[in-house]
Each structure stands twice: as structure tokens, then as C-alpha cells.
PDB file of C-alpha atoms in Angstrom:
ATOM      1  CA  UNK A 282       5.867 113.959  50.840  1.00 68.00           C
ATOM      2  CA  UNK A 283       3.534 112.623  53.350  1.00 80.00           C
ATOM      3  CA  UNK A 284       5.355 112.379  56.625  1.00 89.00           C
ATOM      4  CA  UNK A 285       3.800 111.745  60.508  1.00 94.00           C
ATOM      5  CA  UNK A 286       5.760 113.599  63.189  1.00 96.00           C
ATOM      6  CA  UNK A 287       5.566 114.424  66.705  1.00 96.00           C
ATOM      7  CA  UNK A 288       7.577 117.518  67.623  1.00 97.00           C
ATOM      8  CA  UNK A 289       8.009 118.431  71.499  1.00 98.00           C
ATOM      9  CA  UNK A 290       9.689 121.929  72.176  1.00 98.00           C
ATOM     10  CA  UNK A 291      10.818 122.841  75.920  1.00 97.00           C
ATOM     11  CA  UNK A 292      12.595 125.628  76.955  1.00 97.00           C
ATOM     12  CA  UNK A 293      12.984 126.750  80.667  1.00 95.00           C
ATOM     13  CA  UNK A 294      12.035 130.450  81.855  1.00 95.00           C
ATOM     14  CA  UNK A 295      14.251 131.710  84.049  1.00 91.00           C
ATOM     15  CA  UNK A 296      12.879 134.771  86.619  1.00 89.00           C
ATOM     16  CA  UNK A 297      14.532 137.246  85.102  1.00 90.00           C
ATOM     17  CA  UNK A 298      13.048 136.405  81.676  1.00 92.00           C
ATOM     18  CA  UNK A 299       9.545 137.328  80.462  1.00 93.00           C
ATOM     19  CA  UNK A 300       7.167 134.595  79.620  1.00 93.00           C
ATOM     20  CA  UNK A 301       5.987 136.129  76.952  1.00 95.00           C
ATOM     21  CA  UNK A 302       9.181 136.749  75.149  1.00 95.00           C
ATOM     22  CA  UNK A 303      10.511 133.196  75.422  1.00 95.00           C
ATOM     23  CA  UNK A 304       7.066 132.186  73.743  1.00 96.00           C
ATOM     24  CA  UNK A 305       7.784 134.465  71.217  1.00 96.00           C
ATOM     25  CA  UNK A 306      11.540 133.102  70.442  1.00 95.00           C
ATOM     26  CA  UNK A 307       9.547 129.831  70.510  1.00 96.00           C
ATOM     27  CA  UNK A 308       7.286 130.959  67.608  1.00 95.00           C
ATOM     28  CA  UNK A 309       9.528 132.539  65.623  1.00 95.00           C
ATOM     29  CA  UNK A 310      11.484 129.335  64.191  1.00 94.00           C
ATOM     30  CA  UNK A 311       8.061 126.976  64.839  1.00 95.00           C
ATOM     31  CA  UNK A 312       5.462 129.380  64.344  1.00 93.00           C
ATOM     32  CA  UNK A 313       2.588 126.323  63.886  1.00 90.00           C
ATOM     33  CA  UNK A 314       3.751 125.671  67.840  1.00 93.00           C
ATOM     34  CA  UNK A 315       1.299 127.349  70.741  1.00 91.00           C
ATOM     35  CA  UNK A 316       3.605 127.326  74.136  1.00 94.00           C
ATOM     36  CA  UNK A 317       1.719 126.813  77.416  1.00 95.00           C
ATOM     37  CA  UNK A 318       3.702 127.506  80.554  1.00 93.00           C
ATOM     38  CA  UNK A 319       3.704 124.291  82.664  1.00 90.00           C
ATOM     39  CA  UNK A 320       6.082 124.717  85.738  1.00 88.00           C
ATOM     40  CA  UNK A 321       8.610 126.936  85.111  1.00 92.00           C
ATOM     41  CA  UNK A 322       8.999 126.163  81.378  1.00 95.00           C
ATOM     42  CA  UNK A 323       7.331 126.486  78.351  1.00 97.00           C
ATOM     43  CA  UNK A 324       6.000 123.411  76.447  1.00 97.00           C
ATOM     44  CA  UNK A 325       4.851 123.112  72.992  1.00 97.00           C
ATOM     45  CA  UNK A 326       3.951 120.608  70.487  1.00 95.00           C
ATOM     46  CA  UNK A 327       3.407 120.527  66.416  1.00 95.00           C
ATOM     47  CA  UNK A 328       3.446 117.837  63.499  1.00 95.00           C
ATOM     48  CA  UNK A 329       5.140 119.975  61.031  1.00 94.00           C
ATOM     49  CA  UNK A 330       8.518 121.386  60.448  1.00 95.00           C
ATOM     50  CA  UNK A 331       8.124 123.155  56.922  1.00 93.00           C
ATOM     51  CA  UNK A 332       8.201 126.343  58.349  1.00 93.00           C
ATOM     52  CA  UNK A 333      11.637 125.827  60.432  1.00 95.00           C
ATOM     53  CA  UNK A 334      12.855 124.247  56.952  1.00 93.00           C
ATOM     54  CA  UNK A 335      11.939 126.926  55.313  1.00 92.00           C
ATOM     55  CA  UNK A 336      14.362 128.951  57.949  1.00 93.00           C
ATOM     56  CA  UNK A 337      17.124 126.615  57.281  1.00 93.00           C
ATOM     57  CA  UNK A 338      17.076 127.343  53.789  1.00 90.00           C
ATOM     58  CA  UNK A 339      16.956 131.338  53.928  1.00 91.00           C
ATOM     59  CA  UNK A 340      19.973 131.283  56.025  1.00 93.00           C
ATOM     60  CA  UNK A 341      21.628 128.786  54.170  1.00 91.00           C
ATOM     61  CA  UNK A 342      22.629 126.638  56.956  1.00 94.00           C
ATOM     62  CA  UNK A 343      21.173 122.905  55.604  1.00 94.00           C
ATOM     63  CA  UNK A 344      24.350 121.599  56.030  1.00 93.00           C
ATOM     64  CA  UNK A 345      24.732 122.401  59.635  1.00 94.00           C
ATOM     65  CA  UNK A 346      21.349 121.063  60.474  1.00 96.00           C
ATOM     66  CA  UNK A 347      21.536 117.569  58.798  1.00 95.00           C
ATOM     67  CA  UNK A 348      25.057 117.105  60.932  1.00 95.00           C
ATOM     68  CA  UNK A 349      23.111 117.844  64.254  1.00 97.00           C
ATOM     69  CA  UNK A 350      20.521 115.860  63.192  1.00 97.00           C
ATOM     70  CA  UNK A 351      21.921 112.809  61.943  1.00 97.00           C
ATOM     71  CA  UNK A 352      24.650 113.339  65.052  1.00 96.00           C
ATOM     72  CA  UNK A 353      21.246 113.030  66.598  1.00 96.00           C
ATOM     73  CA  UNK A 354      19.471 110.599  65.530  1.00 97.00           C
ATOM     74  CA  UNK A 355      18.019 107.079  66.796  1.00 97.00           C
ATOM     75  CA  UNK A 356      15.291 104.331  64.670  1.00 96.00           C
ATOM     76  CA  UNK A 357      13.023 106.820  66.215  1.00 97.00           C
ATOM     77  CA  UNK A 358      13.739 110.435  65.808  1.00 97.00           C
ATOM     78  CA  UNK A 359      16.542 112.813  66.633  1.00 98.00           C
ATOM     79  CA  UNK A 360      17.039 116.244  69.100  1.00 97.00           C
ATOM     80  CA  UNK A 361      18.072 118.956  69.306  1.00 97.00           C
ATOM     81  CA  UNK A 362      18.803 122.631  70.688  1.00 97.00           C
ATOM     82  CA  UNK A 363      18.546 126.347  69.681  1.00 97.00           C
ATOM     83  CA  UNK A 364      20.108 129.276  71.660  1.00 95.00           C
ATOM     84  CA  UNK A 365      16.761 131.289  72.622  1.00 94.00           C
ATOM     85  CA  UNK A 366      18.294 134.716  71.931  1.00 91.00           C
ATOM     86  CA  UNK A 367      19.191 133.767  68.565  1.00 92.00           C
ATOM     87  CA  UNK A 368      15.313 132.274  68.020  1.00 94.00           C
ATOM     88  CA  UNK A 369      14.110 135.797  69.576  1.00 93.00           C
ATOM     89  CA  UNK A 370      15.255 137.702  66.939  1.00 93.00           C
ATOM     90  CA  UNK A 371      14.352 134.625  64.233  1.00 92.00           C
ATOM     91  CA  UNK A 372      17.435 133.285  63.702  1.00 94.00           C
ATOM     92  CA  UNK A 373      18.488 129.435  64.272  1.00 96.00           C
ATOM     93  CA  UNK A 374      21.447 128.723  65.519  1.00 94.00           C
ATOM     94  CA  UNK A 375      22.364 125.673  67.290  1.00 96.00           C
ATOM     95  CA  UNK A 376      23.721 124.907  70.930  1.00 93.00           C
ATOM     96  CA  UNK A 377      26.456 122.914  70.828  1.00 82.00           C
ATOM     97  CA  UNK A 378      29.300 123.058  73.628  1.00 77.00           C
ATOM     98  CA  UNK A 379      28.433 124.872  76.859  1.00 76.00           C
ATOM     99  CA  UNK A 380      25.019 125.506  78.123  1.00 74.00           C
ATOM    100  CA  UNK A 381      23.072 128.693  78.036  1.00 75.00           C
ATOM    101  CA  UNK A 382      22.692 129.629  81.855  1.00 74.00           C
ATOM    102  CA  UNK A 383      19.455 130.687  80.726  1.00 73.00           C
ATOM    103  CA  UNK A 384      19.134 127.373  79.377  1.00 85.00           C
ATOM    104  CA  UNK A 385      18.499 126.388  75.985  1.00 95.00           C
ATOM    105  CA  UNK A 386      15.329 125.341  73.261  1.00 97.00           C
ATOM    106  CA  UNK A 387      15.239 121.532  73.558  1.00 97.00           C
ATOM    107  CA  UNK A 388      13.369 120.032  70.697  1.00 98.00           C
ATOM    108  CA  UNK A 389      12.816 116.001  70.121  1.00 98.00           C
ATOM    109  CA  UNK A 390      11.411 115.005  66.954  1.00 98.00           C
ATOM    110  CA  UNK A 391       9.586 111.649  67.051  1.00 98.00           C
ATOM    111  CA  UNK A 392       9.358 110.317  63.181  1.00 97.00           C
ATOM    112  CA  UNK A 393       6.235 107.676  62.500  1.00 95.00           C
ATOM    113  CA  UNK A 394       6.295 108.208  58.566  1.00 92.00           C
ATOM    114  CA  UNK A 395       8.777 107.963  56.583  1.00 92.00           C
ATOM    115  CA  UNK A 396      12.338 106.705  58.422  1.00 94.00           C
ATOM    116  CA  UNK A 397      14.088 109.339  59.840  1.00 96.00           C
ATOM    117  CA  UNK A 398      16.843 109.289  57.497  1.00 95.00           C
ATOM    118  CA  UNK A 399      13.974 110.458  54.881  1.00 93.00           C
ATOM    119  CA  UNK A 400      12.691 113.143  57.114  1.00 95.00           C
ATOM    120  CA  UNK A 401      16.187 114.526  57.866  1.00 95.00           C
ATOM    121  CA  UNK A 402      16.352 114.610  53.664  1.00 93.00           C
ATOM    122  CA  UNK A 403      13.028 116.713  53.611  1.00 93.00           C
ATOM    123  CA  UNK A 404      13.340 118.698  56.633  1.00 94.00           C
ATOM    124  CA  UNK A 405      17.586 119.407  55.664  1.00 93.00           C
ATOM    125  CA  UNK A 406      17.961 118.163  52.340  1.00 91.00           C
ATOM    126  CA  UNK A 407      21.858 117.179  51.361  1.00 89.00           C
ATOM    127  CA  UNK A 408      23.716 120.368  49.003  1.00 85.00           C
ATOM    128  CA  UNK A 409      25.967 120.276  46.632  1.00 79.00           C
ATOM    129  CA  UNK A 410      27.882 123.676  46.957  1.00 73.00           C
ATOM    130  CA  UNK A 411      25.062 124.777  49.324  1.00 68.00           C
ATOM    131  CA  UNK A 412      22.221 124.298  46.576  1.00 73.00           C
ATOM    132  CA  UNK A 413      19.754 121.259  47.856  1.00 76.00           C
ATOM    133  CA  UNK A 414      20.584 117.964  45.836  1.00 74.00           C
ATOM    134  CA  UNK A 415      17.185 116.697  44.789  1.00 65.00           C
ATOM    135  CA  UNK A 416      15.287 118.179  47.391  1.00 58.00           C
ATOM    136  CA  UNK A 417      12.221 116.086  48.557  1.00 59.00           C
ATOM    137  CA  UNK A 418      10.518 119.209  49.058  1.00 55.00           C
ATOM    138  CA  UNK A 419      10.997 123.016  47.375  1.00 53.00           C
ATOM    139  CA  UNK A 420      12.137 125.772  49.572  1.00 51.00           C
ATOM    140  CA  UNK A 421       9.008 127.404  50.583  1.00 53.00           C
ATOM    141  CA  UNK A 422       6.372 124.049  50.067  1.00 55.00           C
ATOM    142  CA  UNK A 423       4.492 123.781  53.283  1.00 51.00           C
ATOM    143  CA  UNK A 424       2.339 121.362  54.127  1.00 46.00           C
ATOM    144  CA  UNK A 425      -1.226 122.112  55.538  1.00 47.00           C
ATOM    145  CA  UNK A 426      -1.711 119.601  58.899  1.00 45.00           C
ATOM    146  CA  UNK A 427      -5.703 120.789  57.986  1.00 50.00           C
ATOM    147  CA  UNK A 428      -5.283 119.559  54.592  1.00 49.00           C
ATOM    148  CA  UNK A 429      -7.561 116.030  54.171  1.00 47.00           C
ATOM    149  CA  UNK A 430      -4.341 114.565  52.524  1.00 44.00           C
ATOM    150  CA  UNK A 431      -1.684 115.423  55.202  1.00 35.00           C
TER     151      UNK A 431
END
């Protein structure tokens, strides 16, 4: 699928927190992200979200991820957040309820190509007994953004 996305991830760094290690939870679910520290928080941008798919679909949790996204969602994207300890060690898991007091991994997704509804079905495709129902895209497909055709 050829898709045109704008993904903006913010997270806050506390004092008590290392920079460095809040980049790192940052990178470990969107690893084609580079944070830069702008005023006490870490900003980061990408056009891709194969590789987070790809973590979706190891830990089986496609299901959870197209109900926060389509929860979400507007005509022009959809948010949402990730408990930083979690993404530390690799792992996403959503913030729902309470806040962190260390605060949270905010990410908006701004969709261009296709409709959002489309890129929710490639990114979180729907299951069937947790198995992806014709999946736009196979577990483990990544898209090059250097490729001529992306």
C-alpha cells in the first residue's frame, strides 16, 4: 500500500528522568523516529508506522489498537498514548484512564493517503480469532520512506 503520513511523538522528561532513556523508550516502538529535546520534552517525527505494526502483531494486541484508534479518530488522523516504561523495555501498551505523573508518549497521526479508516486497516488490521482478516499488509512488510516508490 502506498500511504502519506505525518507522525508527531511527544513525551515530557521529567528531572528525575534521563534524557537519554526516554529517547530510547521513544525508539524502541518507532525506531525510524530521531527525538530532539526541545524544552523539557522530547519531540520526534516519522512517515512510517510498519515497524510499530510490526510490534502490534508480535504481541498480539491488533485488536486493542484499532479500538484506540478508531476511538480516536477524526477525517484527519487519530492519537494516541503509550506508558513510557512499558515502551522502555519495548513493549506497547496503551494509556487509558489516569495519567502517568511522569507523563505519558503522546502520538498524533496525520493521514494524507489513503482515509484513515484504510490506514487504521494497514497499520491494525481487523482479526478474526486474533489472526488478521485480509491484512493490507503481511506481518513483517515494511516499507522503505527511501524507496523511489514510497
Amino acid at each position: 500500500m502506498i500511504y502519506s503520513v505525518d507522525v508527531r511523538i511527544e513525551v515530557p522528561v521529567r528531572d528525575t528522568e534521563a534524557t537519554d532513556r526516554v529517547a530510547d523508550a521513544v525508539r524502541n516502538v518507532f525506531p525510524d523516529a530521531e527525538p530532539i529535546h526541545e524544552d523539557g520534552r522530547l519531540v520526534a517525527e516519522a512517515h512510517t508506522l510498519d515497524a510499530f505494526s510490526d510490534v502490534l502483531h508480535e504481541q498480539e494486541i491488533l485488536d486493542t489498537a484499532r479500538r484506540v484508534f478508531l476511538q480516536n479518530s477524526t477525517d484527519e488522523g487519530f492519537d494516541f498514548s503509550l506508558k513510557k516504561q512499558a515502551a522502555f523495555e519495548g513493549v506497547v501498551n496503551f494509556a487509558v484512564g489516569e495519567p502517568d505523573e511522569l507523563g505519558e508518549i503522546d502520538v498524533a497521526v496525520r493521514v494524507r493517503e489513503p482515509d484513515v479508516e484504510a490506514f487504521i486497516d494497514y497499520v491494525a488490521p481487523e482479526t478474526d480469532e486474533g489472526r488478521p482478516v485480509d491484512p493490507a499488509r503481511e506481518y513483517g512488510d515494511r516499507i522503505d520512506p527511501e524507496d523511489a516508490g514510497y
